[in-house]
Amino acid sequence: MKISIIGTGYVGLTTGIAFAKYGFNVVCVDKVKGKIKSLSNGVAPFYEPGLGKILKKLVDERLIEGSTNLEKAVKNSDVSFICVGTPSLPNGLISLEHVKDAAKDVGKALEKKKGYHLVVVKSTVTPLTTEKIVLALIEKYSKKKVGKDFGICMNPEFLREGNALNDALHPDRVVMGEYDKKSGDILMKLYRNFKCKKMRTKLRTAEMIKYASNSFLATKITFANEMANICEKFGIDVYEVMKGVGLDKRISPYFLNAGCGFGGSCFKKDISAIISASRSKNYTPKLLETVLDMNETQPLQIIRMAESVLGNLKNKKITLLGLSFKPGTDDVRETRALSIAKTLLKKGTKIIAYDPKAMKNFKKLAGHRNIVYAKNAKAALRKVDACIIQTSWEEFKNLRPKDFKVMKTPVVIDGRRTFDNTEIFAKNGIVYLGIGWKNFAI
Ligand code: UDX
C-alpha cells in the first residue's frame, strides 16, 4: 500500500517517517516549496531530536519523498492522511481553512482516480468535523460516494514535542475512528506492525478521544499545581506528596509535576476549542475553563516568591533561565516564560534571559526591550538579584551552588523543580524557593 501525507508539519512528517520506517512507500505533500526541497534533501524542516537522521536514511532508501503535486500524490497512493494545521481562532474555535482546502483537493484528485481510496483525518478537529465537513467536501469534489468509492477514518495523534519520533514509532495506543468496517480494516493493516493497543471506534468518538486526553493531562497538571500552592502554605513538599499519590495505580505518577503552568501549542488550543465547541451546543465546561484560568495565574506564583524575598522588583536585575515551553525544544508557543517576563517588565525589573535553544524564537515573541540575552547560564547569573528557572534544561540541572555564588544576592526561584537535591542550597548560603516546595519553615 502506498501512502500520501497532506501537510508536512510536525504531525505529517513524523507520521510519514513512521510509516516509511515500517516499510510503506510514503509521499509527503506540502504547498510550501521550501519544506519539500528540504525534505527531499533528507533535512527535516524543523527541529526535533532524531528526525533528521532517520529522514535522510529513508530518503536515501527511497521509502519517503516530498512533492508539491497533491493530485499526483493522491492518484498514485491508496491511502491519504490529512495532517494540516488547525490553528486557534480568536473565539477559541479552530480554523478549518486548511482542512477544508485539503479535503477539496483530495476530492478533486479522487475524481480522476480509478479504484477505492481511503482518506484518514489526522489533524486535530472537534467532534463531527470528519463526518459533517471533510466527508461532505470529498463527496462533493470527487463526485464519488463514501462507503463505495472511498472510505474515511479519523486517527488522532498524541505526539509530544521532543519525543515525537518515538511516540510515532512506538505509540501507547492507536485510536481509529472508522466510517465503516472496510475503512477501518485498511487502517488496521497500515498499523499491523505497531506493537500497541489498538482501538476501533466511531469517527466522532476518535475526535473526542484526542480532546478528552489533552484536557485530562492539562487538568492533571493543574491539579498538581493547585496541590503545590496548598502544600507551600503548610511547609510541605508537593513533589513528595505527588510521589505518594502517584503510587496509586488508578492515578499513575505521570503528569503530576507541579510548576509554573503548562505551555506548548496543544493544551491551550485544544481546551479552548472543546470549550467553544461545547458552548455552541449550550454547555459550559466549568472545569476546563478553570484549568485555563489557573494556568494563566500559576506563573504569578514565581513573581510572588521573588517579591517575598526581594521586596519591590523595580530596577532589580533578575535572570530568567529557560524560555522554551519545555526542555528539548526551541518552541516558545504559550511558554510561561513570556507571562513571567511580561509581569517583571511591568514592574520595572531588568531581565537577563538565557535558553540553550529558544532565544531566537523568544526574541521574536518578547522583543528586545529591557531584556538582555546572555551567552550561557553562568554568564546570565553574574551580579543579579535573583534567578528564576522556567525550563529545567539539563544545562541548568548541572549548575552547582558555586555557580550561583556569582549573583549579587543568591536567590534561586525554581518554577520546575529542576534540582534533585534542593537541601544543598541552604547549606551553601543560597536562598532556594520553588513551586510547591517547603519555602518557609513552619
Ligand atoms: C502535549 C501532549 O502531551 C501530546 O500528547 C499532544 O499530542 C500535544 O500536546 P507537548 O505539548 O509536546 O505534548 O508537551 P508535554 O510534554 O505534554 O508538556 C506540555 C506542558 O506541560 C509543558 O509546558 C510541560 O512543562 C508541562 N508539564 C508537563 C507540567 O507542568 N507538568 C507535568 O507533569 C508534565
GROMACS .gro file of C-alpha atoms and ligand atoms in nm:
model
  476
    1MET     CA    1   0.000   0.000   0.000
    2LYS     CA    2   0.122   0.347  -0.087
    3ILE     CA    3   0.058   0.641   0.142
    4SER     CA    4   0.028   1.012   0.069
    5ILE     CA    5   0.052   1.259   0.356
    6ILE     CA    6  -0.104   1.602   0.308
    7GLY     CA    7   0.079   1.860   0.520
    8THR     CA    8   0.440   1.812   0.623
    9GLY     CA    9   0.436   1.995   0.954
   10TYR     CA   10   0.518   1.829   1.278
   11VAL     CA   11   0.245   1.565   1.264
   12GLY     CA   12   0.258   1.493   0.890
   13LEU     CA   13   0.631   1.445   0.863
   14THR     CA   14   0.660   1.235   1.178
   15THR     CA   15   0.368   1.016   1.068
   16GLY     CA   16   0.519   0.978   0.722
   17ILE     CA   17   0.853   0.880   0.868
   18ALA     CA   18   0.689   0.622   1.097
   19PHE     CA   19   0.504   0.452   0.809
   20ALA     CA   20   0.815   0.463   0.586
   21LYS     CA   21   1.016   0.307   0.870
   22TYR     CA   22   0.760   0.024   0.883
   23GLY     CA   23   0.819  -0.037   0.511
   24PHE     CA   24   0.548   0.160   0.329
   25ASN     CA   25   0.617   0.394   0.038
   26VAL     CA   26   0.530   0.743   0.151
   27VAL     CA   27   0.498   1.070  -0.037
   28CYS     CA   28   0.474   1.384   0.174
   29VAL     CA   29   0.288   1.672   0.012
   30ASP     CA   30   0.308   2.038   0.101
   31LYS     CA   31   0.225   2.368  -0.070
   32VAL     CA   32   0.543   2.526   0.070
   33LYS     CA   33   0.817   2.451  -0.182
   34GLY     CA   34   1.098   2.521   0.068
   35LYS     CA   35   0.973   2.245   0.301
   36ILE     CA   36   0.957   1.992   0.017
   37LYS     CA   37   1.303   2.089  -0.106
   38SER     CA   38   1.445   2.044   0.242
   39LEU     CA   39   1.261   1.712   0.291
   40SER     CA   40   1.377   1.579  -0.048
   41ASN     CA   41   1.735   1.650   0.061
   42GLY     CA   42   1.676   1.448   0.375
   43VAL     CA   43   1.672   1.754   0.600
   44ALA     CA   44   1.385   1.798   0.846
   45PRO     CA   45   1.231   2.147   0.802
   46PHE     CA   46   1.208   2.192   1.183
   47TYR     CA   47   1.400   2.085   1.494
   48GLU     CA   48   1.300   1.754   1.651
   49PRO     CA   49   1.553   1.514   1.806
   50GLY     CA   50   1.639   1.216   1.585
   51LEU     CA   51   1.418   1.317   1.295
   52GLY     CA   52   1.693   1.442   1.061
   53LYS     CA   53   1.898   1.123   1.080
   54ILE     CA   54   1.613   0.882   1.009
   55LEU     CA   55   1.467   1.108   0.737
   56LYS     CA   56   1.798   1.111   0.550
   57LYS     CA   57   1.817   0.732   0.566
   58LEU     CA   58   1.457   0.685   0.443
   59VAL     CA   59   1.505   0.936   0.159
   60ASP     CA   60   1.823   0.753   0.052
   61GLU     CA   61   1.632   0.422   0.064
   62ARG     CA   62   1.358   0.586  -0.149
   63LEU     CA   63   1.091   0.496   0.106
   64ILE     CA   64   0.989   0.859   0.151
   65GLU     CA   65   0.980   1.150  -0.089
   66GLY     CA   66   0.845   1.503  -0.098
   67SER     CA   67   0.612   1.658  -0.355
   68THR     CA   68   0.413   1.976  -0.414
   69ASN     CA   69   0.181   1.790  -0.652
   70LEU     CA   70  -0.113   1.678  -0.436
   71GLU     CA   71  -0.317   1.541  -0.725
   72LYS     CA   72  -0.039   1.313  -0.845
   73ALA     CA   73   0.041   1.200  -0.490
   74VAL     CA   74  -0.320   1.108  -0.417
   75LYS     CA   75  -0.370   0.936  -0.753
   76ASN     CA   76  -0.056   0.728  -0.701
   77SER     CA   77  -0.142   0.620  -0.348
   78ASP     CA   78  -0.402   0.403  -0.176
   79VAL     CA   79  -0.439   0.599   0.146
   80SER     CA   80  -0.415   0.976   0.210
   81PHE     CA   81  -0.361   1.122   0.555
   82ILE     CA   82  -0.479   1.481   0.612
   83CYS     CA   83  -0.226   1.629   0.854
   84VAL     CA   84  -0.271   2.004   0.808
   85GLY     CA   85  -0.281   2.256   1.091
   86THR     CA   86  -0.596   2.367   1.272
   87PRO     CA   87  -0.488   2.692   1.439
   88SER     CA   88  -0.696   2.871   1.704
   89LEU     CA   89  -0.937   3.145   1.605
   90PRO     CA   90  -0.988   3.447   1.835
   91ASN     CA   91  -1.316   3.289   1.960
   92GLY     CA   92  -1.129   2.975   2.073
   93LEU     CA   93  -1.266   2.755   1.795
   94ILE     CA   94  -1.025   2.602   1.545
   95SER     CA   95  -0.980   2.728   1.193
   96LEU     CA   96  -1.081   2.458   0.943
   97GLU     CA   97  -0.946   2.652   0.646
   98HIS     CA   98  -0.655   2.415   0.575
   99VAL     CA   99  -0.858   2.102   0.648
  100LYS     CA  100  -1.130   2.215   0.406
  101ASP     CA  101  -0.871   2.302   0.138
  102ALA     CA  102  -0.710   1.961   0.179
  103ALA     CA  103  -1.047   1.782   0.163
  104LYS     CA  104  -1.141   1.972  -0.155
  105ASP     CA  105  -0.805   1.898  -0.317
  106VAL     CA  106  -0.819   1.530  -0.222
  107GLY     CA  107  -1.175   1.518  -0.357
  108LYS     CA  108  -1.069   1.674  -0.689
  109ALA     CA  109  -0.784   1.425  -0.720
  110LEU     CA  110  -1.016   1.133  -0.642
  111GLU     CA  111  -1.248   1.240  -0.922
  112LYS     CA  112  -0.964   1.150  -1.159
  113LYS     CA  113  -0.856   0.835  -0.977
  114LYS     CA  114  -0.978   0.487  -1.052
  115GLY     CA  115  -1.038   0.245  -0.768
  116TYR     CA  116  -1.106   0.268  -0.397
  117HIS     CA  117  -0.916   0.515  -0.175
  118LEU     CA  118  -0.901   0.567   0.199
  119VAL     CA  119  -0.883   0.918   0.346
  120VAL     CA  120  -0.763   0.949   0.705
  121VAL     CA  121  -0.801   1.271   0.905
  122LYS     CA  122  -0.512   1.311   1.149
  123SER     CA  123  -0.546   1.685   1.206
  124THR     CA  124  -0.697   1.764   1.546
  125VAL     CA  125  -1.059   1.853   1.474
  126THR     CA  126  -1.359   1.898   1.703
  127PRO     CA  127  -1.628   1.627   1.708
  128LEU     CA  128  -1.836   1.584   1.392
  129THR     CA  129  -1.584   1.765   1.165
  130THR     CA  130  -1.478   1.448   0.980
  131GLU     CA  131  -1.826   1.319   0.908
  132LYS     CA  132  -2.006   1.652   0.853
  133ILE     CA  133  -1.737   1.859   0.678
  134VAL     CA  134  -1.446   1.651   0.543
  135LEU     CA  135  -1.661   1.365   0.417
  136ALA     CA  136  -1.913   1.602   0.257
  137LEU     CA  137  -1.640   1.801   0.078
  138ILE     CA  138  -1.472   1.489  -0.057
  139GLU     CA  139  -1.804   1.356  -0.189
  140LYS     CA  140  -1.883   1.693  -0.347
  141TYR     CA  141  -1.548   1.741  -0.523
  142SER     CA  142  -1.483   1.378  -0.619
  143LYS     CA  143  -1.842   1.319  -0.728
  144LYS     CA  144  -1.799   0.981  -0.563
  145LYS     CA  145  -1.978   0.801  -0.282
  146VAL     CA  146  -1.836   0.728   0.061
  147GLY     CA  147  -1.856   0.361   0.152
  148LYS     CA  148  -1.847   0.263  -0.214
  149ASP     CA  149  -1.571   0.460  -0.390
  150PHE     CA  150  -1.378   0.580  -0.090
  151GLY     CA  151  -1.356   0.525   0.283
  152ILE     CA  152  -1.281   0.763   0.567
  153CYS     CA  153  -1.117   0.730   0.908
  154MET     CA  154  -1.020   0.965   1.191
  155ASN     CA  155  -0.690   0.877   1.353
  156PRO     CA  156  -0.580   1.129   1.618
  157GLU     CA  157  -0.215   1.185   1.702
  158PHE     CA  158  -0.071   1.203   2.053
  159LEU     CA  159   0.282   1.319   1.974
  160ARG     CA  160   0.487   1.507   2.229
  161GLU     CA  161   0.739   1.758   2.106
  162GLY     CA  162   1.091   1.643   2.171
  163ASN     CA  163   0.969   1.282   2.175
  164ALA     CA  164   0.763   1.284   1.856
  165LEU     CA  165   0.964   1.023   1.667
  166ASN     CA  166   0.950   0.772   1.950
  167ASP     CA  167   0.580   0.847   2.009
  168ALA     CA  168   0.508   0.793   1.637
  169LEU     CA  169   0.707   0.469   1.613
  170HIS     CA  170   0.604   0.326   1.949
  171PRO     CA  171   0.273   0.481   2.050
  172ASP     CA  172   0.088   0.379   2.369
  173ARG     CA  173  -0.222   0.325   2.159
  174VAL     CA  174  -0.363   0.383   1.815
  175VAL     CA  175  -0.718   0.516   1.803
  176MET     CA  176  -0.903   0.454   1.477
  177GLY     CA  177  -1.238   0.614   1.412
  178GLU     CA  178  -1.396   0.449   1.110
  179TYR     CA  179  -1.681   0.536   0.876
  180ASP     CA  180  -1.737   0.167   0.808
  181LYS     CA  181  -1.564  -0.168   0.859
  182LYS     CA  182  -1.389  -0.158   0.521
  183SER     CA  183  -1.221   0.177   0.603
  184GLY     CA  184  -1.114   0.055   0.946
  185ASP     CA  185  -0.978  -0.274   0.812
  186ILE     CA  186  -0.743  -0.087   0.577
  187LEU     CA  187  -0.616   0.140   0.854
  188MET     CA  188  -0.565  -0.166   1.077
  189LYS     CA  189  -0.342  -0.312   0.803
  190LEU     CA  190  -0.129   0.002   0.797
  191TYR     CA  191  -0.078  -0.024   1.172
  192ARG     CA  192  -0.026  -0.402   1.179
  193ASN     CA  193   0.343  -0.371   1.273
  194PHE     CA  194   0.283  -0.125   1.553
  195LYS     CA  195   0.303  -0.316   1.878
  196CYS     CA  196   0.049  -0.134   2.092
  197LYS     CA  197  -0.316  -0.136   2.191
  198LYS     CA  198  -0.548  -0.053   1.903
  199MET     CA  199  -0.897   0.080   1.944
  200ARG     CA  200  -1.157   0.092   1.669
  201THR     CA  201  -1.447   0.328   1.716
  202LYS     CA  202  -1.672   0.587   1.553
  203LEU     CA  203  -1.533   0.891   1.375
  204ARG     CA  204  -1.672   1.139   1.629
  205THR     CA  205  -1.554   0.930   1.924
  206ALA     CA  206  -1.197   0.928   1.788
  207GLU     CA  207  -1.211   1.307   1.754
  208MET     CA  208  -1.332   1.336   2.113
  209ILE     CA  209  -1.068   1.097   2.249
  210LYS     CA  210  -0.799   1.345   2.140
  211TYR     CA  211  -0.970   1.636   2.317
  212ALA     CA  212  -1.051   1.432   2.627
  213SER     CA  213  -0.688   1.311   2.651
  214ASN     CA  214  -0.534   1.655   2.631
  215SER     CA  215  -0.799   1.803   2.861
  216PHE     CA  216  -0.726   1.535   3.118
  217LEU     CA  217  -0.347   1.579   3.101
  218ALA     CA  218  -0.378   1.956   3.140
  219THR     CA  219  -0.623   1.907   3.427
  220LYS     CA  220  -0.384   1.664   3.595
  221ILE     CA  221  -0.102   1.920   3.578
  222THR     CA  222  -0.333   2.193   3.705
  223PHE     CA  223  -0.440   1.970   3.992
  224ALA     CA  224  -0.074   1.918   4.085
  225ASN     CA  225  -0.023   2.294   4.068
  226GLU     CA  226  -0.320   2.352   4.297
  227MET     CA  227  -0.181   2.098   4.545
  228ALA     CA  228   0.157   2.272   4.520
  229ASN     CA  229   0.008   2.607   4.615
  230ILE     CA  230  -0.168   2.445   4.913
  231CYS     CA  231   0.141   2.246   5.020
  232GLU     CA  232   0.350   2.559   5.026
  233LYS     CA  233   0.120   2.712   5.288
  234PHE     CA  234   0.177   2.413   5.518
  235GLY     CA  235   0.552   2.374   5.464
  236ILE     CA  236   0.508   2.051   5.268
  237ASP     CA  237   0.700   1.943   4.957
  238VAL     CA  238   0.443   1.876   4.682
  239TYR     CA  239   0.683   1.651   4.492
  240GLU     CA  240   0.691   1.412   4.787
  241VAL     CA  241   0.312   1.433   4.812
  242MET     CA  242   0.267   1.355   4.441
  243LYS     CA  243   0.514   1.069   4.466
  244GLY     CA  244   0.283   0.917   4.724
  245VAL     CA  245  -0.028   0.999   4.525
  246GLY     CA  246   0.118   0.859   4.201
  247LEU     CA  247   0.184   0.520   4.364
  248ASP     CA  248  -0.188   0.455   4.331
  249LYS     CA  249  -0.230   0.261   4.005
  250ARG     CA  250  -0.560   0.437   3.943
  251ILE     CA  251  -0.377   0.771   3.931
  252SER     CA  252  -0.027   0.686   3.791
  253PRO     CA  253   0.280   0.901   3.855
  254TYR     CA  254   0.277   1.081   3.518
  255PHE     CA  255   0.190   1.446   3.465
  256LEU     CA  256   0.189   1.522   3.834
  257ASN     CA  257   0.489   1.754   3.824
  258ALA     CA  258   0.384   2.087   3.967
  259GLY     CA  259   0.534   2.401   3.822
  260CYS     CA  260   0.459   2.742   3.681
  261GLY     CA  261   0.197   2.608   3.439
  262PHE     CA  262   0.176   2.422   3.111
  263GLY     CA  263   0.279   2.570   2.779
  264GLY     CA  264   0.301   2.439   2.425
  265SER     CA  265   0.087   2.457   2.117
  266CYS     CA  266  -0.167   2.190   2.207
  267PHE     CA  267  -0.313   2.207   2.555
  268LYS     CA  268  -0.447   2.563   2.550
  269LYS     CA  269  -0.558   2.540   2.186
  270ASP     CA  270  -0.737   2.210   2.232
  271ILE     CA  271  -0.905   2.302   2.559
  272SER     CA  272  -1.019   2.636   2.417
  273ALA     CA  273  -1.157   2.456   2.112
  274ILE     CA  274  -1.354   2.198   2.308
  275ILE     CA  275  -1.486   2.470   2.543
  276SER     CA  276  -1.606   2.677   2.245
  277ALA     CA  277  -1.748   2.375   2.066
  278SER     CA  278  -1.937   2.273   2.384
  279ARG     CA  279  -2.068   2.626   2.432
  280SER     CA  280  -2.203   2.617   2.077
  281LYS     CA  281  -2.412   2.323   2.199
  282ASN     CA  282  -2.524   2.518   2.508
  283TYR     CA  283  -2.294   2.352   2.758
  284THR     CA  284  -2.031   2.543   2.957
  285PRO     CA  285  -1.743   2.318   3.070
  286LYS     CA  286  -1.663   2.489   3.402
  287LEU     CA  287  -1.379   2.255   3.498
  288LEU     CA  288  -1.192   2.317   3.172
  289GLU     CA  289  -1.248   2.692   3.196
  290THR     CA  290  -1.093   2.684   3.543
  291VAL     CA  291  -0.795   2.483   3.414
  292LEU     CA  292  -0.720   2.754   3.158
  293ASP     CA  293  -0.773   3.036   3.410
  294MET     CA  294  -0.547   2.873   3.668
  295ASN     CA  295  -0.278   2.819   3.410
  296GLU     CA  296  -0.268   3.193   3.347
  297THR     CA  297  -0.227   3.278   3.715
  298GLN     CA  298   0.018   2.999   3.807
  299PRO     CA  299   0.329   3.178   3.669
  300LEU     CA  300   0.248   3.468   3.904
  301GLN     CA  301   0.343   3.241   4.196
  302ILE     CA  302   0.700   3.292   4.077
  303ILE     CA  303   0.666   3.671   4.091
  304ARG     CA  304   0.512   3.650   4.437
  305MET     CA  305   0.808   3.442   4.555
  306ALA     CA  306   1.055   3.693   4.411
  307GLU     CA  307   0.875   3.977   4.590
  308SER     CA  308   0.869   3.785   4.916
  309VAL     CA  309   1.250   3.787   4.919
  310LEU     CA  310   1.344   4.099   4.725
  311GLY     CA  311   1.051   4.330   4.806
  312ASN     CA  312   0.981   4.581   4.530
  313LEU     CA  313   1.112   4.443   4.200
  314LYS     CA  314   1.159   4.785   4.037
  315ASN     CA  315   1.514   4.818   3.899
  316LYS     CA  316   1.607   4.474   4.032
  317LYS     CA  317   1.806   4.255   3.794
  318ILE     CA  318   1.658   3.908   3.754
  319THR     CA  319   1.786   3.618   3.544
  320LEU     CA  320   1.528   3.415   3.357
  321LEU     CA  321   1.664   3.070   3.272
  322GLY     CA  322   1.463   2.869   3.022
  323LEU     CA  323   1.244   3.031   2.759
  324SER     CA  324   1.106   2.732   2.567
  325PHE     CA  325   0.777   2.583   2.688
  326LYS     CA  326   0.960   2.268   2.797
  327PRO     CA  327   1.313   2.123   2.770
  328GLY     CA  328   1.432   1.967   2.444
  329THR     CA  329   1.262   2.211   2.208
  330ASP     CA  330   1.309   2.562   2.067
  331ASP     CA  331   0.931   2.608   2.068
  332VAL     CA  332   0.811   2.907   2.270
  333ARG     CA  333   0.439   2.881   2.197
  334GLU     CA  334   0.242   2.951   2.515
  335THR     CA  335   0.564   2.942   2.715
  336ARG     CA  336   0.516   3.052   3.073
  337ALA     CA  337   0.844   3.243   3.034
  338LEU     CA  338   0.654   3.509   2.841
  339SER     CA  339   0.399   3.570   3.118
  340ILE     CA  340   0.680   3.585   3.373
  341ALA     CA  341   0.888   3.825   3.159
  342LYS     CA  342   0.590   4.049   3.083
  343THR     CA  343   0.495   4.077   3.452
  344LEU     CA  344   0.853   4.151   3.555
  345LEU     CA  345   0.890   4.417   3.284
  346LYS     CA  346   0.566   4.581   3.401
  347LYS     CA  347   0.716   4.601   3.748
  348GLY     CA  348   1.027   4.772   3.610
  349THR     CA  349   1.259   4.473   3.655
  350LYS     CA  350   1.562   4.428   3.432
  351ILE     CA  351   1.574   4.081   3.281
  352ILE     CA  352   1.877   3.878   3.177
  353ALA     CA  353   1.744   3.583   2.976
  354TYR     CA  354   1.905   3.264   2.856
  355ASP     CA  355   1.795   2.944   2.686
  356PRO     CA  356   2.012   2.683   2.510
  357LYS     CA  357   1.779   2.659   2.207
  358ALA     CA  358   1.488   2.901   2.219
  359MET     CA  359   1.642   3.250   2.240
  360LYS     CA  360   1.586   3.332   1.873
  361ASN     CA  361   1.219   3.242   1.890
  362PHE     CA  362   1.168   3.411   2.225
  363LYS     CA  363   1.320   3.736   2.094
  364LYS     CA  364   1.055   3.739   1.821
  365LEU     CA  365   0.786   3.690   2.084
  366ALA     CA  366   0.904   3.924   2.358
  367GLY     CA  367   1.123   4.171   2.172
  368HIS     CA  368   1.449   4.313   2.299
  369ARG     CA  369   1.333   4.599   2.515
  370ASN     CA  370   1.473   4.565   2.866
  371ILE     CA  371   1.569   4.203   2.808
  372VAL     CA  372   1.938   4.127   2.777
  373TYR     CA  373   2.014   3.786   2.627
  374ALA     CA  374   2.315   3.606   2.780
  375LYS     CA  375   2.562   3.365   2.618
  376ASN     CA  376   2.516   3.088   2.870
  377ALA     CA  377   2.359   3.017   3.207
  378LYS     CA  378   2.667   3.100   3.408
  379ALA     CA  379   2.712   3.436   3.233
  380ALA     CA  380   2.342   3.512   3.287
  381LEU     CA  381   2.382   3.478   3.664
  382ARG     CA  382   2.654   3.737   3.713
  383LYS     CA  383   2.562   4.017   3.956
  384VAL     CA  384   2.186   3.966   3.950
  385ASP     CA  385   1.944   3.993   4.242
  386ALA     CA  386   1.765   3.662   4.176
  387CYS     CA  387   1.735   3.382   3.927
  388ILE     CA  388   1.413   3.225   3.800
  389ILE     CA  389   1.419   2.883   3.636
  390GLN     CA  390   1.130   2.834   3.396
  391THR     CA  391   1.252   2.533   3.192
  392SER     CA  392   1.453   2.253   3.350
  393TRP     CA  393   1.711   2.204   3.075
  394GLU     CA  394   1.994   1.962   3.151
  395GLU     CA  395   2.237   2.258   3.145
  396PHE     CA  396   2.054   2.410   3.442
  397LYS     CA  397   2.032   2.080   3.629
  398ASN     CA  398   2.411   2.068   3.613
  399LEU     CA  399   2.455   2.408   3.779
  400ARG     CA  400   2.624   2.377   4.117
  401PRO     CA  401   2.585   2.604   4.423
  402LYS     CA  402   2.917   2.775   4.338
  403ASP     CA  403   2.770   2.883   4.001
  404PHE     CA  404   2.501   3.078   4.185
  405LYS     CA  405   2.753   3.246   4.414
  406VAL     CA  406   2.834   3.499   4.135
  407MET     CA  407   2.491   3.652   4.188
  408LYS     CA  408   2.462   3.978   4.381
  409THR     CA  409   2.213   3.810   4.613
  410PRO     CA  410   2.199   3.433   4.565
  411VAL     CA  411   1.825   3.369   4.538
  412VAL     CA  412   1.706   3.080   4.320
  413ILE     CA  413   1.335   3.060   4.234
  414ASP     CA  414   1.263   2.728   4.070
  415GLY     CA  415   0.947   2.706   3.860
  416ARG     CA  416   1.006   2.344   3.758
  417ARG     CA  417   1.178   2.160   4.045
  418THR     CA  418   1.497   2.143   3.845
  419PHE     CA  419   1.726   2.003   4.113
  420ASP     CA  420   1.706   1.665   4.281
  421ASN     CA  421   1.888   1.792   4.586
  422THR     CA  422   1.730   2.117   4.697
  423GLU     CA  423   1.871   2.099   5.051
  424ILE     CA  424   2.221   2.170   4.918
  425PHE     CA  425   2.133   2.536   4.853
  426ALA     CA  426   2.068   2.636   5.214
  427LYS     CA  427   2.390   2.459   5.316
  428ASN     CA  428   2.574   2.688   5.073
  429GLY     CA  429   2.405   3.010   5.183
  430ILE     CA  430   2.172   3.026   4.884
  431VAL     CA  431   1.804   3.107   4.922
  432TYR     CA  432   1.606   2.842   4.731
  433LEU     CA  433   1.235   2.880   4.668
  434GLY     CA  434   1.028   2.657   4.445
  435ILE     CA  435   0.671   2.594   4.337
  436GLY     CA  436   0.522   2.363   4.600
  437TRP     CA  437   0.845   2.346   4.795
  438LYS     CA  438   0.855   2.398   5.171
  439ASN     CA  439   0.969   2.756   5.109
  440PHE     CA  440   0.912   2.887   5.455
  441ALA     CA  441   0.975   2.667   5.754
  442ILE     CA  442   0.671   2.623   5.978
  443UDX     C1  443   0.114   1.757   2.451
  443UDX     C2  444   0.058   1.615   2.475
  443UDX     O1  445   0.137   1.552   2.576
  443UDX     C3  446   0.059   1.534   2.346
  443UDX     O2  447   0.001   1.408   2.367
  443UDX     C4  448  -0.022   1.611   2.241
  443UDX     O3  449  -0.027   1.543   2.119
  443UDX     C5  450   0.038   1.751   2.221
  443UDX     O4  451   0.041   1.820   2.348
  443UDX     P1  452   0.356   1.866   2.424
  443UDX     O5  453   0.284   1.995   2.408
  443UDX     O6  454   0.465   1.832   2.332
  443UDX     O7  455   0.252   1.744   2.415
  443UDX     O8  456   0.418   1.867   2.570
  443UDX     P2  457   0.402   1.790   2.708
  443UDX     O9  458   0.521   1.708   2.731
  443UDX    O10  459   0.270   1.725   2.719
  443UDX    O11  460   0.408   1.916   2.808
  443UDX     C6  461   0.317   2.026   2.797
  443UDX     C7  462   0.342   2.126   2.905
  443UDX    O12  463   0.305   2.074   3.033
  443UDX     C8  464   0.488   2.170   2.920
  443UDX    O13  465   0.494   2.310   2.940
  443UDX     C9  466   0.536   2.097   3.043
  443UDX    O14  467   0.640   2.165   3.110
  443UDX    C10  468   0.409   2.094   3.127
  443UDX     N1  469   0.405   1.983   3.223
  443UDX    C11  470   0.407   1.852   3.180
  443UDX    C12  471   0.397   2.010   3.358
  443UDX    O15  472   0.394   2.127   3.400
  443UDX     N2  473   0.393   1.905   3.445
  443UDX    C13  474   0.392   1.775   3.406
  443UDX    O16  475   0.385   1.687   3.492
  443UDX    C14  476   0.401   1.748   3.268
   0.00000   0.00000   0.00000
